[in-house]
Amino acid sequence: GNEGKPKGLVEWLLKHHPQVLKGFKEGIKNDVFDSILLRYVKPKYQRRLTKEHLTCWVRMVLFRTARRNYQQLINQLEAFGELSEDERWRLKMAEDHLVAEALAFVNTVRTNYPGIDGLFTKLNIADDVIAQAHCAEVFLEALDCRSFADFLKKLGISPATPTISEKEHKRPFIHDGKAKHALVQLTLKVYRLDLRNPKVLWKAGRLARRIWRWKERCLEAAQPGGGNPE
């Protein structure tokens, strides 16, 4: 059967979670691992991804879906003012589901990238599974970036951001909104900041560099003769 094989994984995603494969080529070759584990639609975005990366990406999408649904429910219930018992129950169920998806995502990343708990410890989030999930998101987003500058641009915090002119500031800055959200939420937790604090993006840039450096050590350790990412 296809269980455990890349082709089987892709077929399962197409059936149950097609949003995971959005943006990837549909013409998948059955006999080439790298073609199955996926190439972006446009040639300039083509990258070789690993089975570990894709496995974690599936769980990340499920976590992000739970997070979006939880936030949407909060927004809806806020319109009613004081919550009824039934509404509080709905909110608690959504929160429990979010935590469960966060834990499943983090555990998947632990399995595929051993040592990431060391990063959680360094960031002082070892007891917060939601913060760990945000950290794991940022880590996965870093894996397909060729340079730290590309990573910052993807996060919407280009090195030029703090000093760009007013004219440049009005231009749309293309970035990954979900990745930026994860980084900002993690920044608020790690540095104990309020979202209105003007230092949030600056601190986010520092945090992104810490995660990037850990990612580089992690990949180096995975090579033959490599050391420990710690």
PDB file of C-alpha atoms in Angstrom:
ATOM      1  CA  GLY A   1       0.000   0.000   0.000  1.00  0.00           C
ATOM      2  CA  ASN A   2       0.901   3.664   0.041  1.00  0.00           C
ATOM      3  CA  GLU A   3       0.980   4.027   3.822  1.00  0.00           C
ATOM      4  CA  GLY A   4       4.113   5.838   4.901  1.00  0.00           C
ATOM      5  CA  LYS A   5       5.152   6.667   1.348  1.00  0.00           C
ATOM      6  CA  PRO A   6       5.236  10.211  -0.047  1.00  0.00           C
ATOM      7  CA  LYS A   7       2.669   9.407  -2.748  1.00  0.00           C
ATOM      8  CA  GLY A   8       0.266   8.075  -0.128  1.00  0.00           C
ATOM      9  CA  LEU A   9       0.766  11.198   1.986  1.00  0.00           C
ATOM     10  CA  VAL A  10       0.004  13.503  -0.926  1.00  0.00           C
ATOM     11  CA  GLU A  11      -3.152  11.556  -1.837  1.00  0.00           C
ATOM     12  CA  TRP A  12      -4.304  11.798   1.785  1.00  0.00           C
ATOM     13  CA  LEU A  13      -3.698  15.548   1.781  1.00  0.00           C
ATOM     14  CA  LEU A  14      -5.611  16.000  -1.468  1.00  0.00           C
ATOM     15  CA  LYS A  15      -8.576  14.155  -0.001  1.00  0.00           C
ATOM     16  CA  HIS A  16      -8.693  15.502   3.542  1.00  0.00           C
ATOM     17  CA  HIS A  17      -6.709  18.768   3.607  1.00  0.00           C
ATOM     18  CA  PRO A  18      -6.365  20.183   0.074  1.00  0.00           C
ATOM     19  CA  GLN A  19      -5.507  23.610   1.520  1.00  0.00           C
ATOM     20  CA  VAL A  20      -2.127  22.220   2.563  1.00  0.00           C
ATOM     21  CA  LEU A  21      -1.150  21.685  -1.067  1.00  0.00           C
ATOM     22  CA  LYS A  22      -2.423  25.058  -2.266  1.00  0.00           C
ATOM     23  CA  GLY A  23       0.334  26.766  -4.243  1.00  0.00           C
ATOM     24  CA  PHE A  24       2.108  23.550  -5.110  1.00  0.00           C
ATOM     25  CA  LYS A  25       2.216  21.734  -8.455  1.00  0.00           C
ATOM     26  CA  GLU A  26      -0.616  19.308  -9.084  1.00  0.00           C
ATOM     27  CA  GLY A  27       1.364  17.258 -11.612  1.00  0.00           C
ATOM     28  CA  ILE A  28       3.076  14.920  -9.208  1.00  0.00           C
ATOM     29  CA  LYS A  29       5.351  12.176 -10.506  1.00  0.00           C
ATOM     30  CA  ASN A  30       4.861   8.853  -8.790  1.00  0.00           C
ATOM     31  CA  ASP A  31       8.463   7.708  -9.024  1.00  0.00           C
ATOM     32  CA  VAL A  32      10.405  10.796  -7.930  1.00  0.00           C
ATOM     33  CA  PHE A  33      10.554  11.618  -4.228  1.00  0.00           C
ATOM     34  CA  ASP A  34      11.513  15.258  -4.706  1.00  0.00           C
ATOM     35  CA  SER A  35       8.660  15.819  -7.149  1.00  0.00           C
ATOM     36  CA  ILE A  36       6.203  14.424  -4.659  1.00  0.00           C
ATOM     37  CA  LEU A  37       7.598  16.520  -1.846  1.00  0.00           C
ATOM     38  CA  LEU A  38       6.779  19.314  -3.705  1.00  0.00           C
ATOM     39  CA  ARG A  39       7.788  22.101  -6.016  1.00  0.00           C
ATOM     40  CA  TYR A  40       6.160  25.505  -6.020  1.00  0.00           C
ATOM     41  CA  VAL A  41       4.157  26.510  -9.041  1.00  0.00           C
ATOM     42  CA  LYS A  42       6.414  29.253 -10.341  1.00  0.00           C
ATOM     43  CA  PRO A  43       9.987  28.276 -11.252  1.00  0.00           C
ATOM     44  CA  LYS A  44      11.462  31.114  -9.198  1.00  0.00           C
ATOM     45  CA  TYR A  45       9.846  29.586  -6.108  1.00  0.00           C
ATOM     46  CA  GLN A  46      10.954  26.025  -6.744  1.00  0.00           C
ATOM     47  CA  ARG A  47      12.601  24.475  -3.715  1.00  0.00           C
ATOM     48  CA  ARG A  48      13.530  20.969  -2.630  1.00  0.00           C
ATOM     49  CA  LEU A  49      11.568  20.091   0.504  1.00  0.00           C
ATOM     50  CA  THR A  50      12.108  17.158   2.800  1.00  0.00           C
ATOM     51  CA  LYS A  51       9.605  14.626   4.039  1.00  0.00           C
ATOM     52  CA  GLU A  52      10.189  15.976   7.563  1.00  0.00           C
ATOM     53  CA  HIS A  53       9.316  19.499   6.461  1.00  0.00           C
ATOM     54  CA  LEU A  54       6.129  18.435   4.705  1.00  0.00           C
ATOM     55  CA  THR A  55       5.005  16.247   7.611  1.00  0.00           C
ATOM     56  CA  CYS A  56       5.379  19.198   9.981  1.00  0.00           C
ATOM     57  CA  TRP A  57       3.719  21.557   7.498  1.00  0.00           C
ATOM     58  CA  VAL A  58       0.538  19.440   7.523  1.00  0.00           C
ATOM     59  CA  ARG A  59       0.232  19.753  11.288  1.00  0.00           C
ATOM     60  CA  MET A  60       1.057  23.451  11.128  1.00  0.00           C
ATOM     61  CA  VAL A  61      -1.831  24.078   8.733  1.00  0.00           C
ATOM     62  CA  LEU A  62      -4.195  22.246  11.065  1.00  0.00           C
ATOM     63  CA  PHE A  63      -2.964  24.342  14.003  1.00  0.00           C
ATOM     64  CA  ARG A  64      -3.397  27.541  12.004  1.00  0.00           C
ATOM     65  CA  THR A  65      -6.915  26.505  11.049  1.00  0.00           C
ATOM     66  CA  ALA A  66      -7.812  25.912  14.704  1.00  0.00           C
ATOM     67  CA  ARG A  67      -6.288  29.277  15.630  1.00  0.00           C
ATOM     68  CA  ARG A  68      -8.265  31.086  12.942  1.00  0.00           C
ATOM     69  CA  ASN A  69     -11.515  29.395  13.977  1.00  0.00           C
ATOM     70  CA  TYR A  70     -10.882  30.246  17.625  1.00  0.00           C
ATOM     71  CA  GLN A  71     -10.245  33.905  16.824  1.00  0.00           C
ATOM     72  CA  GLN A  72     -13.314  34.086  14.581  1.00  0.00           C
ATOM     73  CA  LEU A  73     -15.461  32.673  17.380  1.00  0.00           C
ATOM     74  CA  ILE A  74     -14.086  35.243  19.827  1.00  0.00           C
ATOM     75  CA  ASN A  75     -14.889  38.035  17.360  1.00  0.00           C
ATOM     76  CA  GLN A  76     -18.419  36.733  16.896  1.00  0.00           C
ATOM     77  CA  LEU A  77     -19.134  36.323  20.600  1.00  0.00           C
ATOM     78  CA  GLU A  78     -17.802  39.772  21.483  1.00  0.00           C
ATOM     79  CA  ALA A  79     -20.807  41.245  19.682  1.00  0.00           C
ATOM     80  CA  PHE A  80     -23.130  39.665  22.273  1.00  0.00           C
ATOM     81  CA  GLY A  81     -21.547  41.293  25.306  1.00  0.00           C
ATOM     82  CA  GLU A  82     -21.878  39.031  28.335  1.00  0.00           C
ATOM     83  CA  LEU A  83     -21.637  35.396  27.296  1.00  0.00           C
ATOM     84  CA  SER A  84     -24.281  32.812  28.035  1.00  0.00           C
ATOM     85  CA  GLU A  85     -23.401  29.434  29.492  1.00  0.00           C
ATOM     86  CA  ASP A  86     -23.705  27.848  26.040  1.00  0.00           C
ATOM     87  CA  GLU A  87     -21.450  30.485  24.491  1.00  0.00           C
ATOM     88  CA  ARG A  88     -18.841  30.014  27.198  1.00  0.00           C
ATOM     89  CA  TRP A  89     -18.971  26.268  26.534  1.00  0.00           C
ATOM     90  CA  ARG A  90     -18.436  26.838  22.797  1.00  0.00           C
ATOM     91  CA  LEU A  91     -15.455  29.082  23.537  1.00  0.00           C
ATOM     92  CA  LYS A  92     -13.951  26.536  25.935  1.00  0.00           C
ATOM     93  CA  MET A  93     -14.323  23.754  23.358  1.00  0.00           C
ATOM     94  CA  ALA A  94     -12.616  25.892  20.696  1.00  0.00           C
ATOM     95  CA  GLU A  95      -9.808  26.763  23.097  1.00  0.00           C
ATOM     96  CA  ASP A  96      -9.302  23.102  24.019  1.00  0.00           C
ATOM     97  CA  HIS A  97      -9.180  22.199  20.325  1.00  0.00           C
ATOM     98  CA  LEU A  98      -6.613  24.928  19.688  1.00  0.00           C
ATOM     99  CA  VAL A  99      -4.381  23.654  22.499  1.00  0.00           C
ATOM    100  CA  ALA A 100      -4.718  20.076  21.254  1.00  0.00           C
ATOM    101  CA  GLU A 101      -3.708  21.071  17.718  1.00  0.00           C
ATOM    102  CA  ALA A 102      -0.820  23.138  19.061  1.00  0.00           C
ATOM    103  CA  LEU A 103       0.441  20.149  21.065  1.00  0.00           C
ATOM    104  CA  ALA A 104       0.090  17.797  18.085  1.00  0.00           C
ATOM    105  CA  PHE A 105       1.997  20.263  15.897  1.00  0.00           C
ATOM    106  CA  VAL A 106       4.793  20.796  18.425  1.00  0.00           C
ATOM    107  CA  ASN A 107       5.165  17.054  19.007  1.00  0.00           C
ATOM    108  CA  THR A 108       5.413  16.472  15.260  1.00  0.00           C
ATOM    109  CA  VAL A 109       8.174  19.060  15.009  1.00  0.00           C
ATOM    110  CA  ARG A 110       9.931  17.446  17.992  1.00  0.00           C
ATOM    111  CA  THR A 111       9.852  14.086  16.234  1.00  0.00           C
ATOM    112  CA  ASN A 112      11.190  15.393  12.941  1.00  0.00           C
ATOM    113  CA  TYR A 113      13.616  18.005  14.276  1.00  0.00           C
ATOM    114  CA  PRO A 114      15.025  16.619  17.541  1.00  0.00           C
ATOM    115  CA  GLY A 115      16.531  19.247  19.767  1.00  0.00           C
ATOM    116  CA  ILE A 116      13.965  21.982  19.208  1.00  0.00           C
ATOM    117  CA  ASP A 117      13.111  21.806  22.905  1.00  0.00           C
ATOM    118  CA  GLY A 118      16.523  23.391  23.412  1.00  0.00           C
ATOM    119  CA  LEU A 119      15.288  26.406  21.458  1.00  0.00           C
ATOM    120  CA  PHE A 120      12.101  26.504  23.530  1.00  0.00           C
ATOM    121  CA  THR A 121      14.223  26.520  26.686  1.00  0.00           C
ATOM    122  CA  LYS A 122      16.463  29.310  25.386  1.00  0.00           C
ATOM    123  CA  LEU A 123      13.367  31.408  24.667  1.00  0.00           C
ATOM    124  CA  ASN A 124      11.864  30.564  28.087  1.00  0.00           C
ATOM    125  CA  ILE A 125       8.671  29.098  26.583  1.00  0.00           C
ATOM    126  CA  ALA A 126       9.108  25.497  27.736  1.00  0.00           C
ATOM    127  CA  ASP A 127       5.804  25.674  29.659  1.00  0.00           C
ATOM    128  CA  ASP A 128       3.659  27.360  26.977  1.00  0.00           C
ATOM    129  CA  VAL A 129       2.497  25.086  24.148  1.00  0.00           C
ATOM    130  CA  ILE A 130       0.911  27.923  22.146  1.00  0.00           C
ATOM    131  CA  ALA A 131       4.149  29.910  22.207  1.00  0.00           C
ATOM    132  CA  GLN A 132       6.026  26.741  21.247  1.00  0.00           C
ATOM    133  CA  ALA A 133       3.694  26.295  18.276  1.00  0.00           C
ATOM    134  CA  HIS A 134       4.353  29.885  17.187  1.00  0.00           C
ATOM    135  CA  CYS A 135       8.084  29.263  17.498  1.00  0.00           C
ATOM    136  CA  ALA A 136       7.809  26.058  15.477  1.00  0.00           C
ATOM    137  CA  GLU A 137       5.895  27.989  12.797  1.00  0.00           C
ATOM    138  CA  VAL A 138       8.668  30.540  12.465  1.00  0.00           C
ATOM    139  CA  PHE A 139      11.288  27.787  12.394  1.00  0.00           C
ATOM    140  CA  LEU A 140       9.505  25.960   9.554  1.00  0.00           C
ATOM    141  CA  GLU A 141       9.079  29.198   7.626  1.00  0.00           C
ATOM    142  CA  ALA A 142      12.836  29.752   7.881  1.00  0.00           C
ATOM    143  CA  LEU A 143      13.696  26.384   6.368  1.00  0.00           C
ATOM    144  CA  ASP A 144      12.930  27.325   2.761  1.00  0.00           C
ATOM    145  CA  CYS A 145      14.567  30.768   2.874  1.00  0.00           C
ATOM    146  CA  ARG A 146      17.943  31.083   1.187  1.00  0.00           C
ATOM    147  CA  SER A 147      19.227  33.909   3.375  1.00  0.00           C
ATOM    148  CA  PHE A 148      18.390  35.771   6.570  1.00  0.00           C
ATOM    149  CA  ALA A 149      17.456  38.827   4.493  1.00  0.00           C
ATOM    150  CA  ASP A 150      14.939  36.727   2.546  1.00  0.00           C
ATOM    151  CA  PHE A 151      13.600  35.408   5.838  1.00  0.00           C
ATOM    152  CA  LEU A 152      13.035  38.908   7.188  1.00  0.00           C
ATOM    153  CA  LYS A 153      11.274  39.953   3.999  1.00  0.00           C
ATOM    154  CA  LYS A 154       9.043  36.906   4.226  1.00  0.00           C
ATOM    155  CA  LEU A 155       8.150  37.969   7.770  1.00  0.00           C
ATOM    156  CA  GLY A 156       7.439  41.541   6.722  1.00  0.00           C
ATOM    157  CA  ILE A 157      10.270  42.998   8.795  1.00  0.00           C
ATOM    158  CA  SER A 158      12.881  43.783   6.168  1.00  0.00           C
ATOM    159  CA  PRO A 159      16.031  45.434   7.555  1.00  0.00           C
ATOM    160  CA  ALA A 160      14.935  48.554   5.688  1.00  0.00           C
ATOM    161  CA  THR A 161      11.578  48.725   7.489  1.00  0.00           C
ATOM    162  CA  PRO A 162      12.569  51.015  10.409  1.00  0.00           C
ATOM    163  CA  THR A 163      14.246  53.599   8.163  1.00  0.00           C
ATOM    164  CA  ILE A 164      12.193  53.614   4.948  1.00  0.00           C
ATOM    165  CA  SER A 165      10.848  56.912   3.693  1.00  0.00           C
ATOM    166  CA  GLU A 166       7.192  57.919   4.005  1.00  0.00           C
ATOM    167  CA  LYS A 167       6.761  57.377   0.247  1.00  0.00           C
ATOM    168  CA  GLU A 168       8.204  53.864   0.472  1.00  0.00           C
ATOM    169  CA  HIS A 169       6.121  53.158   3.562  1.00  0.00           C
ATOM    170  CA  LYS A 170       2.903  53.665   1.567  1.00  0.00           C
ATOM    171  CA  ARG A 171       3.841  50.969  -0.918  1.00  0.00           C
ATOM    172  CA  PRO A 172       2.404  47.510  -0.229  1.00  0.00           C
ATOM    173  CA  PHE A 173       5.002  45.261   1.374  1.00  0.00           C
ATOM    174  CA  ILE A 174       4.514  41.687   0.249  1.00  0.00           C
ATOM    175  CA  HIS A 175       5.061  39.193   3.028  1.00  0.00           C
ATOM    176  CA  ASP A 176       3.612  36.068   4.621  1.00  0.00           C
ATOM    177  CA  GLY A 177       0.913  37.292   6.984  1.00  0.00           C
ATOM    178  CA  LYS A 178       0.573  34.014   8.905  1.00  0.00           C
ATOM    179  CA  ALA A 179       4.335  33.797   9.466  1.00  0.00           C
ATOM    180  CA  LYS A 180       4.467  37.405  10.648  1.00  0.00           C
ATOM    181  CA  HIS A 181       1.542  36.824  12.992  1.00  0.00           C
ATOM    182  CA  ALA A 182       3.327  33.866  14.561  1.00  0.00           C
ATOM    183  CA  LEU A 183       6.530  35.849  15.027  1.00  0.00           C
ATOM    184  CA  VAL A 184       4.740  38.853  16.541  1.00  0.00           C
ATOM    185  CA  GLN A 185       2.785  36.681  18.981  1.00  0.00           C
ATOM    186  CA  LEU A 186       5.978  34.912  19.976  1.00  0.00           C
ATOM    187  CA  THR A 187       7.757  38.253  20.404  1.00  0.00           C
ATOM    188  CA  LEU A 188       5.029  39.506  22.744  1.00  0.00           C
ATOM    189  CA  LYS A 189       5.462  36.362  24.849  1.00  0.00           C
ATOM    190  CA  VAL A 190       9.269  36.172  24.901  1.00  0.00           C
ATOM    191  CA  TYR A 191       9.870  39.873  25.590  1.00  0.00           C
ATOM    192  CA  ARG A 192       6.667  40.440  27.605  1.00  0.00           C
ATOM    193  CA  LEU A 193       5.541  43.313  25.425  1.00  0.00           C
ATOM    194  CA  ASP A 194       2.180  44.849  24.620  1.00  0.00           C
ATOM    195  CA  LEU A 195       1.166  44.898  20.963  1.00  0.00           C
ATOM    196  CA  ARG A 196       1.055  48.707  21.070  1.00  0.00           C
ATOM    197  CA  ASN A 197       4.692  48.932  22.104  1.00  0.00           C
ATOM    198  CA  PRO A 198       6.674  50.622  19.270  1.00  0.00           C
ATOM    199  CA  LYS A 199       9.585  48.242  19.888  1.00  0.00           C
ATOM    200  CA  VAL A 200       7.613  45.141  18.863  1.00  0.00           C
ATOM    201  CA  LEU A 201       8.913  44.926  15.277  1.00  0.00           C
ATOM    202  CA  TRP A 202      12.480  45.705  16.342  1.00  0.00           C
ATOM    203  CA  LYS A 203      12.334  42.971  18.978  1.00  0.00           C
ATOM    204  CA  ALA A 204      10.712  40.669  16.415  1.00  0.00           C
ATOM    205  CA  GLY A 205      13.726  41.155  14.154  1.00  0.00           C
ATOM    206  CA  ARG A 206      16.074  40.173  16.978  1.00  0.00           C
ATOM    207  CA  LEU A 207      13.972  37.122  17.744  1.00  0.00           C
ATOM    208  CA  ALA A 208      13.902  36.120  14.079  1.00  0.00           C
ATOM    209  CA  ARG A 209      17.703  36.216  14.043  1.00  0.00           C
ATOM    210  CA  ARG A 210      17.893  33.937  17.103  1.00  0.00           C
ATOM    211  CA  ILE A 211      15.580  31.420  15.449  1.00  0.00           C
ATOM    212  CA  TRP A 212      17.469  31.683  12.135  1.00  0.00           C
ATOM    213  CA  ARG A 213      20.784  30.990  13.843  1.00  0.00           C
ATOM    214  CA  TRP A 214      19.323  27.983  15.622  1.00  0.00           C
ATOM    215  CA  LYS A 215      17.908  26.736  12.304  1.00  0.00           C
ATOM    216  CA  GLU A 216      21.342  27.020  10.689  1.00  0.00           C
ATOM    217  CA  ARG A 217      22.941  25.050  13.526  1.00  0.00           C
ATOM    218  CA  CYS A 218      20.161  22.480  13.297  1.00  0.00           C
ATOM    219  CA  LEU A 219      20.761  21.907   9.592  1.00  0.00           C
ATOM    220  CA  GLU A 220      24.519  21.767  10.126  1.00  0.00           C
ATOM    221  CA  ALA A 221      24.075  19.172  12.864  1.00  0.00           C
ATOM    222  CA  ALA A 222      21.966  17.061  10.503  1.00  0.00           C
ATOM    223  CA  GLN A 223      24.893  16.729   8.087  1.00  0.00           C
ATOM    224  CA  PRO A 224      27.304  13.770   8.415  1.00  0.00           C
ATOM    225  CA  GLY A 225      29.748  14.578  11.176  1.00  0.00           C
ATOM    226  CA  GLY A 226      27.597  17.484  12.337  1.00  0.00           C
ATOM    227  CA  GLY A 227      27.328  18.491  15.941  1.00  0.00           C
ATOM    228  CA  ASN A 228      24.460  19.351  18.231  1.00  0.00           C
ATOM    229  CA  PRO A 229      22.255  22.385  17.407  1.00  0.00           C
ATOM    230  CA  GLU A 230      22.565  23.395  21.024  1.00  0.00           C
TER     231      GLU A 230
END
